[in-house]
Each structure stands twice: as structure tokens, then as C-alpha cells.
mmCIF file of C-alpha atoms in Angstrom:
data_model
loop_
_atom_site.group_PDB
_atom_site.id
_atom_site.type_symbol
_atom_site.label_atom_id
_atom_site.label_comp_id
_atom_site.label_asym_id
_atom_site.label_seq_id
_atom_site.Cartn_x
_atom_site.Cartn_y
_atom_site.Cartn_z
ATOM 1 C CA MET A 212 12.404 10.532 -60.238
ATOM 2 C CA ASN A 213 12.393 13.243 -62.858
ATOM 3 C CA GLN A 214 10.685 12.448 -66.181
ATOM 4 C CA MET A 215 13.732 13.528 -68.207
ATOM 5 C CA SER A 216 15.418 10.544 -69.799
ATOM 6 C CA ILE A 217 18.769 9.545 -68.370
ATOM 7 C CA LEU A 218 20.267 9.863 -71.860
ATOM 8 C CA GLU A 219 19.191 13.519 -72.015
ATOM 9 C CA ARG A 220 20.382 14.104 -68.449
ATOM 10 C CA ARG A 221 23.821 12.688 -69.338
ATOM 11 C CA ARG A 222 23.972 14.923 -72.423
ATOM 12 C CA ILE A 223 23.314 18.036 -70.325
ATOM 13 C CA GLU A 224 25.812 16.928 -67.667
ATOM 14 C CA ALA A 225 28.420 16.302 -70.375
ATOM 15 C CA LEU A 226 27.959 19.797 -71.810
ATOM 16 C CA VAL A 227 28.914 21.242 -68.418
ATOM 17 C CA LEU A 228 31.566 18.675 -67.504
ATOM 18 C CA LYS A 229 33.299 19.130 -70.868
ATOM 19 C CA ASN A 230 34.165 22.707 -69.881
ATOM 20 C CA VAL A 231 35.161 21.733 -66.347
ATOM 21 C CA TYR A 232 37.386 18.993 -67.774
ATOM 22 C CA GLU A 233 39.059 21.412 -70.206
ATOM 23 C CA VAL A 234 39.742 24.010 -67.488
ATOM 24 C CA ILE A 235 41.281 21.429 -65.154
ATOM 25 C CA ARG A 236 43.320 19.952 -68.019
ATOM 26 C CA GLU A 237 44.679 23.393 -68.954
ATOM 27 C CA ARG A 238 45.587 24.188 -65.341
ATOM 28 C CA SER A 239 46.734 20.835 -64.016
ATOM 29 C CA GLY A 240 47.134 18.383 -66.894
ATOM 30 C CA GLU A 241 45.260 15.460 -68.395
ATOM 31 C CA GLU A 242 45.752 13.067 -65.486
ATOM 32 C CA GLU A 243 44.330 15.491 -62.927
ATOM 33 C CA ALA A 244 41.428 16.443 -65.210
ATOM 34 C CA GLN A 245 40.417 12.816 -65.650
ATOM 35 C CA ALA A 246 40.825 12.105 -61.929
ATOM 36 C CA ALA A 247 38.657 15.086 -60.956
ATOM 37 C CA ILE A 248 35.906 14.271 -63.455
ATOM 38 C CA GLY A 249 36.015 10.605 -62.468
ATOM 39 C CA GLU A 250 35.667 11.424 -58.764
ATOM 40 C CA ALA A 251 32.870 13.952 -59.302
ATOM 41 C CA VAL A 252 30.865 11.556 -61.473
ATOM 42 C CA SER A 253 31.474 8.711 -59.004
ATOM 43 C CA ARG A 254 30.058 10.791 -56.157
ATOM 44 C CA SER A 255 27.066 11.709 -58.298
ATOM 45 C CA ALA A 256 26.399 8.045 -59.140
ATOM 46 C CA ILE A 257 26.541 7.024 -55.472
ATOM 47 C CA GLU A 258 24.128 9.829 -54.559
ATOM 48 C CA GLN A 259 21.785 8.827 -57.368
ATOM 49 C CA GLY A 260 21.824 5.205 -56.197
ATOM 50 C CA LYS A 261 20.995 6.305 -52.663
ATOM 51 C CA SER A 262 18.167 8.493 -53.950
ATOM 52 C CA PHE A 263 16.644 5.560 -55.840
ATOM 53 C CA ALA A 264 16.931 3.342 -52.749
ATOM 54 C CA ASP A 265 15.401 6.027 -50.511
ATOM 55 C CA GLU A 266 12.509 6.447 -52.926
ATOM 56 C CA LEU A 267 11.888 2.695 -52.775
ATOM 57 C CA GLY A 268 11.828 2.840 -48.972
ATOM 58 C CA ARG A 269 13.629 -0.460 -48.386
ATOM 59 C CA THR A 270 16.800 -2.264 -49.348
ATOM 60 C CA PRO A 271 16.521 -2.875 -53.102
ATOM 61 C CA THR A 272 16.632 -6.390 -54.522
ATOM 62 C CA ILE A 273 17.946 -7.577 -57.866
ATOM 63 C CA GLN A 274 14.341 -7.535 -59.115
ATOM 64 C CA ASP A 275 13.976 -3.903 -58.014
ATOM 65 C CA PHE A 276 17.147 -3.114 -59.945
ATOM 66 C CA ALA A 277 15.868 -4.929 -63.043
ATOM 67 C CA ASP A 278 12.585 -3.020 -62.725
ATOM 68 C CA ILE A 279 14.334 0.367 -63.046
ATOM 69 C CA GLN A 280 16.424 -0.591 -66.088
ATOM 70 C CA PRO A 281 13.853 0.970 -68.472
ATOM 71 C CA LEU A 282 14.972 4.354 -67.142
ATOM 72 C CA TRP A 283 18.401 3.737 -68.720
ATOM 73 C CA THR A 284 17.024 2.191 -71.915
ATOM 74 C CA LYS A 285 14.378 4.911 -72.493
ATOM 75 C CA GLU A 286 14.536 6.481 -75.977
ATOM 76 C CA ASN A 287 16.403 3.364 -77.151
ATOM 77 C CA ALA A 288 19.444 4.597 -75.244
ATOM 78 C CA LEU A 289 20.574 1.001 -74.740
ATOM 79 C CA GLU A 290 19.769 -2.189 -76.568
ATOM 80 C CA ILE A 291 20.163 -5.098 -74.183
ATOM 81 C CA ASP A 292 19.963 -8.871 -74.270
ATOM 82 C CA VAL A 293 19.139 -10.365 -70.882
ATOM 83 C CA ILE A 294 21.242 -13.480 -70.361
ATOM 84 C CA SER A 295 20.030 -14.605 -66.944
ATOM 85 C CA GLN A 296 18.217 -13.236 -63.925
ATOM 86 C CA GLY A 297 17.594 -14.651 -60.464
ATOM 87 C CA GLU A 298 17.331 -13.540 -56.847
ATOM 88 C CA ASP A 299 21.092 -13.045 -56.592
ATOM 89 C CA HIS A 300 22.099 -12.023 -60.129
ATOM 90 C CA PHE A 301 21.170 -10.027 -63.209
ATOM 91 C CA ASP A 302 23.270 -10.696 -66.311
ATOM 92 C CA PHE A 303 22.829 -8.867 -69.585
ATOM 93 C CA ASN A 304 24.779 -7.620 -72.569
ATOM 94 C CA VAL A 305 24.434 -4.167 -74.058
ATOM 95 C CA THR A 306 24.644 -4.487 -77.829
ATOM 96 C CA ARG A 307 24.078 -0.818 -78.668
ATOM 97 C CA CYS A 308 24.928 2.156 -76.481
ATOM 98 C CA ARG A 309 23.663 5.575 -77.498
ATOM 99 C CA TYR A 310 25.511 7.037 -74.500
ATOM 100 C CA SER A 311 28.786 6.028 -76.151
ATOM 101 C CA GLU A 312 27.598 7.314 -79.519
ATOM 102 C CA MET A 313 26.558 10.626 -77.966
ATOM 103 C CA TYR A 314 29.876 11.181 -76.174
ATOM 104 C CA ARG A 315 31.802 10.452 -79.363
ATOM 105 C CA GLU A 316 29.616 12.917 -81.290
ATOM 106 C CA MET A 317 30.316 15.523 -78.586
ATOM 107 C CA GLY A 318 34.070 14.953 -78.905
ATOM 108 C CA LEU A 319 34.168 13.312 -75.469
ATOM 109 C CA GLY A 320 34.752 9.690 -76.439
ATOM 110 C CA HIS A 321 38.134 9.714 -74.669
ATOM 111 C CA ILE A 322 36.432 10.404 -71.303
ATOM 112 C CA GLY A 323 33.094 8.712 -71.991
ATOM 113 C CA HIS A 324 34.033 5.903 -69.618
ATOM 114 C CA LEU A 325 34.328 8.505 -66.838
ATOM 115 C CA LEU A 326 31.033 10.160 -67.732
ATOM 116 C CA SER A 327 28.962 6.978 -68.011
ATOM 117 C CA CYS A 328 30.580 3.544 -67.751
ATOM 118 C CA ASN A 329 32.210 4.025 -64.366
ATOM 119 C CA ARG A 330 28.877 5.195 -62.940
ATOM 120 C CA ASP A 331 27.411 1.713 -63.295
ATOM 121 C CA GLY A 332 29.249 0.072 -60.410
ATOM 122 C CA ASP A 333 29.319 3.226 -58.293
ATOM 123 C CA PHE A 334 25.521 3.457 -58.482
ATOM 124 C CA CYS A 335 25.426 0.149 -56.573
ATOM 125 C CA ILE A 336 27.312 1.628 -53.617
ATOM 126 C CA GLY A 337 24.424 3.986 -52.916
ATOM 127 C CA TYR A 338 21.624 1.734 -54.138
ATOM 128 C CA ASN A 339 22.479 -1.479 -52.305
ATOM 129 C CA PRO A 340 25.989 -1.982 -50.883
ATOM 130 C CA GLU A 341 25.578 -5.755 -51.289
ATOM 131 C CA MET A 342 25.213 -5.365 -55.055
ATOM 132 C CA LYS A 343 28.326 -5.635 -57.207
ATOM 133 C CA LEU A 344 29.021 -5.311 -60.908
ATOM 134 C CA GLU A 345 31.595 -7.289 -62.839
ATOM 135 C CA ARG A 346 32.265 -6.267 -66.404
ATOM 136 C CA SER A 347 35.149 -7.216 -68.679
ATOM 137 C CA GLN A 348 34.439 -5.026 -71.697
ATOM 138 C CA THR A 349 32.501 -2.008 -72.918
ATOM 139 C CA ILE A 350 31.427 -0.569 -76.232
ATOM 140 C CA MET A 351 32.962 2.714 -75.057
ATOM 141 C CA LYS A 352 36.387 1.028 -74.997
ATOM 142 C CA GLY A 353 35.876 -0.561 -78.426
ATOM 143 C CA ALA A 354 34.251 -3.918 -77.642
ATOM 144 C CA SER A 355 31.307 -5.301 -79.611
ATOM 145 C CA HIS A 356 29.156 -5.255 -76.471
ATOM 146 C CA CYS A 357 29.220 -4.500 -72.748
ATOM 147 C CA ASP A 358 28.889 -7.521 -70.465
ATOM 148 C CA PHE A 359 27.036 -6.550 -67.290
ATOM 149 C CA ARG A 360 27.086 -9.125 -64.494
ATOM 150 C CA TYR A 361 25.390 -7.851 -61.339
ATOM 151 C CA ARG A 362 25.612 -9.955 -58.186
ATOM 152 C CA LEU A 363 23.994 -9.644 -54.787
ATOM 153 C CA ASP A 364 26.661 -10.539 -52.216
ATOM 154 C CA LYS A 365 25.123 -11.167 -48.813
ATOM 155 C CA THR A 366 28.233 -12.637 -47.211
ATOM 156 C CA GLU A 367 29.285 -11.352 -43.810
ATOM 157 C CA ASP A 368 32.734 -10.334 -45.066
ATOM 158 C CA ASN A 369 31.180 -7.867 -47.518
ATOM 159 C CA THR A 370 32.503 -4.840 -45.650
ATOM 160 C CA LYS A 371 33.335 -2.560 -48.563
ATOM 161 C CA GLY A 372 30.049 -2.961 -50.364
ATOM 162 C CA GLY A 373 28.896 -2.043 -53.817
ATOM 163 C CA GLY A 374 31.081 -0.985 -56.648
ATOM 164 C CA MET A 375 32.515 -2.533 -59.715
ATOM 165 C CA LYS A 376 35.193 -4.950 -60.644
ATOM 166 C CA GLU A 377 36.357 -4.554 -64.197
ATOM 167 C CA VAL A 378 38.194 -7.599 -65.366
ATOM 168 C CA ALA A 379 40.998 -6.802 -67.822
ATOM 169 C CA LEU A 380 39.320 -3.567 -68.908
ATOM 170 C CA THR A 381 41.067 -0.754 -67.099
ATOM 171 C CA GLY A 382 43.044 -2.573 -64.455
ATOM 172 C CA ARG A 383 40.717 -1.032 -61.896
ATOM 173 C CA THR A 384 39.493 -3.308 -59.136
ATOM 174 C CA ASP A 385 36.643 -2.925 -56.662
ATOM 175 C CA ARG A 386 35.929 0.660 -55.811
#
């Protein structure tokens, strides 16, 4: 992958998406602007997950996922406390999020969840469809920390694959 930090990449993306968001909002309203940005960023996250998996050359494991976390924490972009990690799970809390800080500084705090937070579960869809994220709170939405709970679901009824379940955060369920 490119040597540019993910934090810097998100900053550049946000500079462009801010203008796209404003144009859509002016033409079609707030709801449509957020929906369009959310969908575009979701597609990007899925593609990025697939790219990481393709580069690995096999179906990624939880350990593979943990091994790439430094890409997201580079430049102290995230401060994390690992709670637990095993073959089928990776649980950690983010106690500082420079992504959130950056979006607020850019005047994009109100759509920061679309630009960053929602990517987290969508990345799994492309990376490993058996991987799921459950999260009940984020710093972006005002919590003291983000609670990331990744699970590897190898059950046969896992037909949808990947994605995120946010419990009591946005009302959104598996994507």
C-alpha cells in the first residue's frame, strides 16, 4: 500500500468530499447529501478492504487484521487500548481519535461519522466477509471512547458477510 498515512489520506479525501457534499446539499438537501457521501465512502471502504486482502493473497485472519492496525494509528492518529485478542476476535477501545479532531477542525464534524467511522465495518466486507464489527459508541458522536469489537463469524448462515452492527449508536444494523 501507499506510504501516505491513512490520516493524511482521509484529510485529502475530506477536502474533496466537503465540496461534493455542499453541492449535493444545495441541490438536493441535507438528507440526500449525507446519503450520497455515505454510499460513496462505503464503496471506497469495501474496495480498500478488498485491495488489502488481494495484497495478502489469502483470506485474512484476525491476526492479519491486527497486524495492519499500525496503518491507522500511524502519526498517533489513534490511541488504542487492546482489551482482548484471539483467533476469532479483536477487541480494543480508541481513547483518542485524531480523525475526529481533524474533521471537527475542518468544519466537518457533523459528517465525520460518514467520512471515517462508517468505513470501519464496511472495510470488513471487502477484507474478509466473515469479519464483523460491533460498536456501541464513538468519540465522533461524543463518547469518551470508541469500543471496537471485531468478530470472525465462520457459521454457515453467514450469507451477508462483513459489515458493522452499531448498537444504540445510530440505529443502523448490519450493512
